[in-house]
Each structure stands twice: as structure tokens, then as C-alpha cells.
Short mmCIF file of C-alpha atoms in Angstrom, two decimals:
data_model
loop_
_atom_site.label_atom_id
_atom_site.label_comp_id
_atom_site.label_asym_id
_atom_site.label_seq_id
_atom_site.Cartn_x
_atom_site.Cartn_y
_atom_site.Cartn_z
CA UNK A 1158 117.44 78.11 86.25
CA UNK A 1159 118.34 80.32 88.73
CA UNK A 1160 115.26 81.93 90.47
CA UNK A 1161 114.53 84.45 92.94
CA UNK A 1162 111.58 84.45 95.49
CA UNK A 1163 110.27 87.94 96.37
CA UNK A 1164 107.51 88.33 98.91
CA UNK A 1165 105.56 90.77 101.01
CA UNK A 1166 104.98 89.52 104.34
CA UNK A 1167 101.94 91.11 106.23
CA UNK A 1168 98.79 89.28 104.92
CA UNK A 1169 100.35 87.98 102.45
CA UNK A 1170 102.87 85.55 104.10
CA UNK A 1171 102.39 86.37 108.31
CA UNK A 1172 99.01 87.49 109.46
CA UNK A 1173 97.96 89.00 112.65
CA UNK A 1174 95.29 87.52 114.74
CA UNK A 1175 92.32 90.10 113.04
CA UNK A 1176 93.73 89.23 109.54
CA UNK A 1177 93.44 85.58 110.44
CA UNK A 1178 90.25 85.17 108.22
CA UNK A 1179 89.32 81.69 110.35
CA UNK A 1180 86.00 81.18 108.19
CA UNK A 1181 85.93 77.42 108.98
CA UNK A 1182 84.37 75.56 111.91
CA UNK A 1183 86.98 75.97 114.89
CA UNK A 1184 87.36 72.07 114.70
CA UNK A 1185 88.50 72.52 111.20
CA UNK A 1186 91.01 75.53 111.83
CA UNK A 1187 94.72 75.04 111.05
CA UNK A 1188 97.18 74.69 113.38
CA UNK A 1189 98.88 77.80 114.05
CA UNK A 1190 102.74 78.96 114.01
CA UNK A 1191 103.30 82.41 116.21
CA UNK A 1192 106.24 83.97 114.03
CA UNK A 1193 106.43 87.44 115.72
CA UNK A 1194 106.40 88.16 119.40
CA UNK A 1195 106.01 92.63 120.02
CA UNK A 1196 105.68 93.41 123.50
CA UNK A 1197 105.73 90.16 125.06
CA UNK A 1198 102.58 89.21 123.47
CA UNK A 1199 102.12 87.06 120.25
CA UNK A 1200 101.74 89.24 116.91
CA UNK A 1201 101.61 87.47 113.78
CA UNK A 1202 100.95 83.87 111.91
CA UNK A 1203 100.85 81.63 109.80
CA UNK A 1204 100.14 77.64 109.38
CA UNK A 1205 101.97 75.54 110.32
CA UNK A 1206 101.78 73.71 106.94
CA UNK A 1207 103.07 76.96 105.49
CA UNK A 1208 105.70 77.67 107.24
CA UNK A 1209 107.01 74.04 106.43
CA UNK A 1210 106.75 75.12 102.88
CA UNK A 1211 108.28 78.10 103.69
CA UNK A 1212 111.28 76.52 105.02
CA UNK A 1213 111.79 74.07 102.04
CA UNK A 1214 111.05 77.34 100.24
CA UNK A 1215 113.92 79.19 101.67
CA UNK A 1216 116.51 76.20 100.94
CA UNK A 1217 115.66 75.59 97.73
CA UNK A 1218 116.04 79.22 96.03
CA UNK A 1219 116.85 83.07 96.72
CA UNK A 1220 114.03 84.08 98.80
CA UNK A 1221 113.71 87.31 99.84
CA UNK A 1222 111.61 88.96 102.16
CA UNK A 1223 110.43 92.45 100.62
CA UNK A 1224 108.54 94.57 103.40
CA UNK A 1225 107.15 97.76 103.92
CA UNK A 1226 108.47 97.90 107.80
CA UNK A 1227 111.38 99.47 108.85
CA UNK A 1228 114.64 97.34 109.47
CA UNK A 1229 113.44 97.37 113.52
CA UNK A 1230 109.54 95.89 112.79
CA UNK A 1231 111.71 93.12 110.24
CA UNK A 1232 113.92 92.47 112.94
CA UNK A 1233 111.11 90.71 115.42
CA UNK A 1234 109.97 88.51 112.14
CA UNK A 1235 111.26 84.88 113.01
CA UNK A 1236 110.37 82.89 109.53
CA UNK A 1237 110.83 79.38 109.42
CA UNK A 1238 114.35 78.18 107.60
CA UNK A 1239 117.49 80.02 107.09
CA UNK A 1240 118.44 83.41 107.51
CA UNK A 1241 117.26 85.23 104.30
CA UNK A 1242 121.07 86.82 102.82
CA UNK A 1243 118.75 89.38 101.48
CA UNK A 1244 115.62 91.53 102.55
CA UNK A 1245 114.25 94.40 101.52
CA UNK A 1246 112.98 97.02 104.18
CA UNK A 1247 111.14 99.97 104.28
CA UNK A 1248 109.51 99.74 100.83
CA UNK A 1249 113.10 99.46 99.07
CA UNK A 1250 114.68 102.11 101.17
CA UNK A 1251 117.00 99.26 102.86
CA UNK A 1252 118.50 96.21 100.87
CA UNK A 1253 119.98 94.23 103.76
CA UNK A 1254 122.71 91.52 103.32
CA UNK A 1255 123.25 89.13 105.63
CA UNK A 1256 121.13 91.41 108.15
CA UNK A 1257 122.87 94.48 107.55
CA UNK A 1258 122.14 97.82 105.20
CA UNK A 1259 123.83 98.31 101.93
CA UNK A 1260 125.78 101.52 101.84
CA UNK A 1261 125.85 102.04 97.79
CA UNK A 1262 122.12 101.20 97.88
CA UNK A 1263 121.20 103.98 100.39
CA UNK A 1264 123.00 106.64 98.81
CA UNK A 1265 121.67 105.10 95.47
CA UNK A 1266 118.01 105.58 97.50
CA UNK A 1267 118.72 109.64 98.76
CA UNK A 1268 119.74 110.65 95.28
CA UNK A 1269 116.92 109.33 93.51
CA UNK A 1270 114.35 110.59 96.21
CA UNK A 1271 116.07 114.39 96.02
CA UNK A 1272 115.53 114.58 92.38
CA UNK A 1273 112.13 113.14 91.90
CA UNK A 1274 109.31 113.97 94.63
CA UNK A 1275 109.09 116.08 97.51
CA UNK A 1276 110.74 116.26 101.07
CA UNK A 1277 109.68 114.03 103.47
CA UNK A 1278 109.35 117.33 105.63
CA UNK A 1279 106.59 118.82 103.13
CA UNK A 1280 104.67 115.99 103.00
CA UNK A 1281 104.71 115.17 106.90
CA UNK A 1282 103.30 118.79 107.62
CA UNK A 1283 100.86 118.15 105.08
CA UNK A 1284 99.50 114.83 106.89
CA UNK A 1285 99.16 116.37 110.23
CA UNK A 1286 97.79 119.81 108.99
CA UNK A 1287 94.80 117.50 107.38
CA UNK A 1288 94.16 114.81 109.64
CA UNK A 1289 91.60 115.07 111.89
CA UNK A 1290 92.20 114.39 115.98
CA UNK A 1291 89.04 112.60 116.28
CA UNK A 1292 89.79 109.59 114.45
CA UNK A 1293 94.01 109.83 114.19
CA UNK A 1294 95.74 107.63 116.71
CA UNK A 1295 99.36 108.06 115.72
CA UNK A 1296 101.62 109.26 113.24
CA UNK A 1297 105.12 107.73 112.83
CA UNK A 1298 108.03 108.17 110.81
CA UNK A 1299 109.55 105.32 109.20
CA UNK A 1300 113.46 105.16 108.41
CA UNK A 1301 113.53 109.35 107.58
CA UNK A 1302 112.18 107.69 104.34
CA UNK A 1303 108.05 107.65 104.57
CA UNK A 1304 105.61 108.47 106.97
CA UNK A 1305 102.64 106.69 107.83
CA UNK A 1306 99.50 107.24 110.20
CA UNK A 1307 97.14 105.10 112.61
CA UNK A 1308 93.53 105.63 112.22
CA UNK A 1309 90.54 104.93 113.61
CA UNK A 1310 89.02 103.45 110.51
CA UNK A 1311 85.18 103.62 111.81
CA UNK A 1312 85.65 107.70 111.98
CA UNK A 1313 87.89 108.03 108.86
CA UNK A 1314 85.96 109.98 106.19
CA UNK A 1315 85.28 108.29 102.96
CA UNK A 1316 87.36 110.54 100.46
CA UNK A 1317 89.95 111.69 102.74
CA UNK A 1318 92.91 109.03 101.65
CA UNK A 1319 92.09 109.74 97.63
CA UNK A 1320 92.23 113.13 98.57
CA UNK A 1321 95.26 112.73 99.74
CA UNK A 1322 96.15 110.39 97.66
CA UNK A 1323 95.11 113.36 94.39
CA UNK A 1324 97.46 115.81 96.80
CA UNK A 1325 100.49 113.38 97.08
CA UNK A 1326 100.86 112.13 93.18
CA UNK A 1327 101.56 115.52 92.07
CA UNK A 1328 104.27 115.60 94.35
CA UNK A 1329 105.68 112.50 93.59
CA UNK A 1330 104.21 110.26 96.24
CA UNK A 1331 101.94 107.40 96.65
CA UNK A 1332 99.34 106.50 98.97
CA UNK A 1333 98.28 103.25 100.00
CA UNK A 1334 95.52 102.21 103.52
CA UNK A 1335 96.29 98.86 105.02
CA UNK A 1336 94.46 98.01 107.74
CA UNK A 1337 94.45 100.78 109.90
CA UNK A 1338 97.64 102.40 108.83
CA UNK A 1339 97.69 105.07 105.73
CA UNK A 1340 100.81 105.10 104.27
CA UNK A 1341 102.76 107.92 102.32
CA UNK A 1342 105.60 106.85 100.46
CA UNK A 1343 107.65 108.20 97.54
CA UNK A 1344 107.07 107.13 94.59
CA UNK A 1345 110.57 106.11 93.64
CA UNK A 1346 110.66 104.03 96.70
CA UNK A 1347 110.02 100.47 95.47
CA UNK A 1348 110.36 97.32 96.63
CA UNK A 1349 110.64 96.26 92.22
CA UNK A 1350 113.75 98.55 92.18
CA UNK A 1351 115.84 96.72 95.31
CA UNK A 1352 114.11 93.54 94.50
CA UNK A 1353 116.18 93.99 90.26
CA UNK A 1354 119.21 94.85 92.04
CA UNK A 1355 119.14 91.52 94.23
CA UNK A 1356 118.60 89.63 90.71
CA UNK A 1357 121.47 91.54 89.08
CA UNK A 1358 123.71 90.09 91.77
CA UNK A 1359 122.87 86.78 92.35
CA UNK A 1360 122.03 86.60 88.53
CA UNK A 1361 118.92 85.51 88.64
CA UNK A 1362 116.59 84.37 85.80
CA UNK A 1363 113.48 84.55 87.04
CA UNK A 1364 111.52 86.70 89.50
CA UNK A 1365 108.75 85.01 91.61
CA UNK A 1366 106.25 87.50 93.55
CA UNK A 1367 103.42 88.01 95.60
CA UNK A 1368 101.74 90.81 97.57
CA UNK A 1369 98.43 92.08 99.05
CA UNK A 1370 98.51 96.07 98.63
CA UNK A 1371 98.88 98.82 96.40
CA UNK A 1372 102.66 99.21 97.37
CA UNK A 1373 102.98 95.58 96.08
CA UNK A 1374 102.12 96.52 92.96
CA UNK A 1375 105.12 97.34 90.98
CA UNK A 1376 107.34 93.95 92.84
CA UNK A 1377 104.51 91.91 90.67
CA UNK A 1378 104.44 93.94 87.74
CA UNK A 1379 109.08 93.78 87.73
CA UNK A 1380 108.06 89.72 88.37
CA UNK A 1381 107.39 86.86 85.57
CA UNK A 1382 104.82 85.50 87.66
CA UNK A 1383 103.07 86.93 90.79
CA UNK A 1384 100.48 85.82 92.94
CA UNK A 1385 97.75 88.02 95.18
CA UNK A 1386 95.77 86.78 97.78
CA UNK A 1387 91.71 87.09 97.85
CA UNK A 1388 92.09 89.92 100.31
CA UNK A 1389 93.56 93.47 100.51
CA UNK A 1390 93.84 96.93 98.45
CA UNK A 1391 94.64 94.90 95.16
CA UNK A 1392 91.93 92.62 95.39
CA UNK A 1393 89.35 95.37 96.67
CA UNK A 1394 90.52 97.65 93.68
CA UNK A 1395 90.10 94.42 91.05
CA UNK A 1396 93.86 94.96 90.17
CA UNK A 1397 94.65 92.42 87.69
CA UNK A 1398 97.82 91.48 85.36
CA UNK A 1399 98.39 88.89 82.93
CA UNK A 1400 101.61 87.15 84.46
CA UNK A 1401 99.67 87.51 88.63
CA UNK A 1402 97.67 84.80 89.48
CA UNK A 1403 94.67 86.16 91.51
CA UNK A 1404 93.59 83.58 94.58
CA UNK A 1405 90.18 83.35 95.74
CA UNK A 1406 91.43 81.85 99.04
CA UNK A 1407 91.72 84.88 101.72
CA UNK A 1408 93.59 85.57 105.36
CA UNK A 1409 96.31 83.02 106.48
CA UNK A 1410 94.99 80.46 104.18
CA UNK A 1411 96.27 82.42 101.46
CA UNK A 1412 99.76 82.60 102.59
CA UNK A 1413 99.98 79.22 102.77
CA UNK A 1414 98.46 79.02 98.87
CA UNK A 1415 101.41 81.46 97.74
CA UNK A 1416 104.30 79.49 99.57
CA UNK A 1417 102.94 75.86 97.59
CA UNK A 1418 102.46 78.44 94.33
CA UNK A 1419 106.40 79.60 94.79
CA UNK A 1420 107.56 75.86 94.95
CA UNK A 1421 105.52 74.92 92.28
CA UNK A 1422 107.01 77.77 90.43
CA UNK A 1423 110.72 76.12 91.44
CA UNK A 1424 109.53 72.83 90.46
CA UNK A 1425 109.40 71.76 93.94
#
């Protein structure tokens, strides 16, 4: 049977050193695999148990990375095993292959998003007219696609992201907070949509997937069987499906769960 593997990567499968969740006694902690280096310094994690998982992972079936980051944040991402031939960046906006951006899938991408939401230009204005100084830190476009912002989460006011979140849907966008980043993406911009069109060419039978947050959602929902950590916006909200397993086990030890739960889904 020919399966595809489609993951989110940040806490789900790499973690930074604040989404490490190192409950145990430091004596008991797991040796650790540095898998992104961003400004000379290390960035993100994970075990090295998992990323030995990872790398019989990657030889044994179609896995594919499927990230919110743009193609430049993917590009500092050093997993363990071959090359992925496909990723999927900036929420679905970019399907790579072999590292580099479909063309038919872009323009596939800019028609859908000009007939069903908003501009990107609406929207923007909209962020920065209601965010508050005080507690915003930065605000970055990502790929002309979505936009996203860096707050100070301590000063962030309790209903401002479903306020935004009430402004946004009727507009055609979603809104999701991870971490300290609130992100505003279109609603036709899936990771589930590049994600089918990856299975439709390497005719795939069966769709494997896991993610942490709200923008996750809809790769688990297009999977047969999904998997979500113990931590994050789908866990927080109590999001549940039939077909997604829901793991009590939280931070990096959790990506290491969802790499053995992929091979046991291969059989491996």
C-alpha cells in the first residue's frame, strides 16, 4: 500500500528550547538532536531517538513535511534522512519538489485566494489599525500570502484574537495563536489541499497526519489517521476526531510518540 506521511513540524515534530516540555529529572532527560541553527545560535529539537525514527521514517514512505513557515524559515530545517521530494510551505501556498516551487500550484493558489476571501492588503491594515503598541513586537509578512504578528503574550488582552478571529471569518480568513505569534491566513490556504495534490501524484493510498494547532486541523481531518500531541491550540480547544489519535504525552516527547505512531502506521 502506498502511503504518504504528512506532518507539521513546530511542536509537533522539532521543538524549540521553551517548547521542550523537560518534565523529568535532568538525569532522566533525553538526549538531544539540534536540527535548526538561526543566527548562529541553536533553534529547534528533537530526540535523538526520534530523529532515528524519523530517518527510517523518511526511507520507508512519502514523507512530507507540511509547514506553516515560509520556503526561507523551511530552508534552515536540517531533518534527519533524505531530502523530502516534497514539502509544503507557507500553509499550502508553496508545494516544493525536490526543493523548488511548483509553478501550476501557485497560480492554482492566486486564483483560488482572488475569488474566495479578502486581499492580503485589507486584512494587513486591519491587524495594525487594532493591535496595540504596548504588547506588539513585530508584524511580518509571509510569502505575499498571510501575515502574522509577534506579541507579548503577558500584555495581550484576553478577547482580542477571537475578536479578530469573529472579524477575519467573515472575510474569508482564519486565525490561529501559537506561541507568541498570531497568525492570519486565508481560509483557502491549506496545508489538506497541497498535501491531496501530493497523493494524486505519487498515487497514494493512504494519508498519515499529525499536527499541534488550529491550522493543522483540516491536514488531519483530509488524513485516515492523524495524531495530536498533548499540547497546543487543538489540545487546549479539546479538538477531537474519530480517525486522530489524541496523545497525552506533551513537548519533544511527543514528537518522538508521532514518528513511532507513523511507522507503526507503515508497518514498520
Amino acid at each position: 500500500m502506498n502511503t504518504l506521511i504528512a506532518s507539521d513540524l513546530d511542536r509537533t515534530l522539532i521543538y524549540s528550547a521553551a517548547a521542550l516540555a523537560l518534565t523529568m529529572p535532568d538525569a532522566r532527560a533525553p538526549r538531544l538532536l539540534c536540527v535548526e541553527v538561526y543566527g548562529q545560535k541553536p533553534l529547534s529539537y528533537m530526540t535523538e531517538t526520534a530523529a532515528g525514527l524519523l530517518e527510517d521514517l523518511a526511507r520507508s514512505g512519502t514523507f512530507v513535511p507540511a509547514t506553516t513557515r515560509t520556503r526561507e524559515q523551511y530552508g534552515r530545517i536540517h531533518l534527519p534522512g533524505p531530502a523530502p521530494e516534497f514539502a509544503v510551505c507557507a500553509n499550502g501556498g508553496h508545494l516544493l519538489v525536490d526543493g523548488e516551487s511548483d509553478r501550476d500550484w501557485q497560480r492554482t493558489v492566486a486564483a483560488r485566494l482572488a475569488a474566495e476571501c479578502a486581499s492580503l492588503t485589507e486584512v494587513r491594515a486591519h491587524l495594525l489599525a487594532a493591535a496595540d503598541p504596548s504588547w506588539l513586537l513585530k508584524e511580518r509578512i509571509a510569502e505575499d500570502l498571510f501575515a502574522y504578528l509577534v506579541v507579548d503574550r503577558e500584555r495581550l488582552p484576553e478577547t482580542w484574537v477571537k475578536d479578530l478571529a469573529d472579524w477575519a471569518d467573515g472575510r474569508g480568513w482564519a486565525v490561529s495563536l501559537q506561541g507568541r505569534k498570531i497568525y492570519a491566513v486565508p481560509k483557502p490556504l491549506t496545508k489538506s489541499a497541497a498535501v491531496r495534490e501530493i497523493a494524486r501524484r505519487t498515487s497514494a493510498e493512504t494519508i498519515l497526519a499529525a499536527g499541534d494547532s488550529l491550522l493543522d486541523a483540516d491536514l488531519l481531518l483530509a488524513a485516515d489517521h492523524g495524531w495530536r500531541p498533548g499540547h497546543g491550540e487543538l489540545a487546549d480547544a479539546g479538538w477531537a476526531a474519530p480517525h486522530v489519535t489524541a496523545l497525552e504525552e506533551r513537548g519533544v516527547a511527543a514528537g518522538e510518540e508521532i514518528v513511532r505512531a507513523f511507522l507503526a502506521g507503515l508497518g514498520g
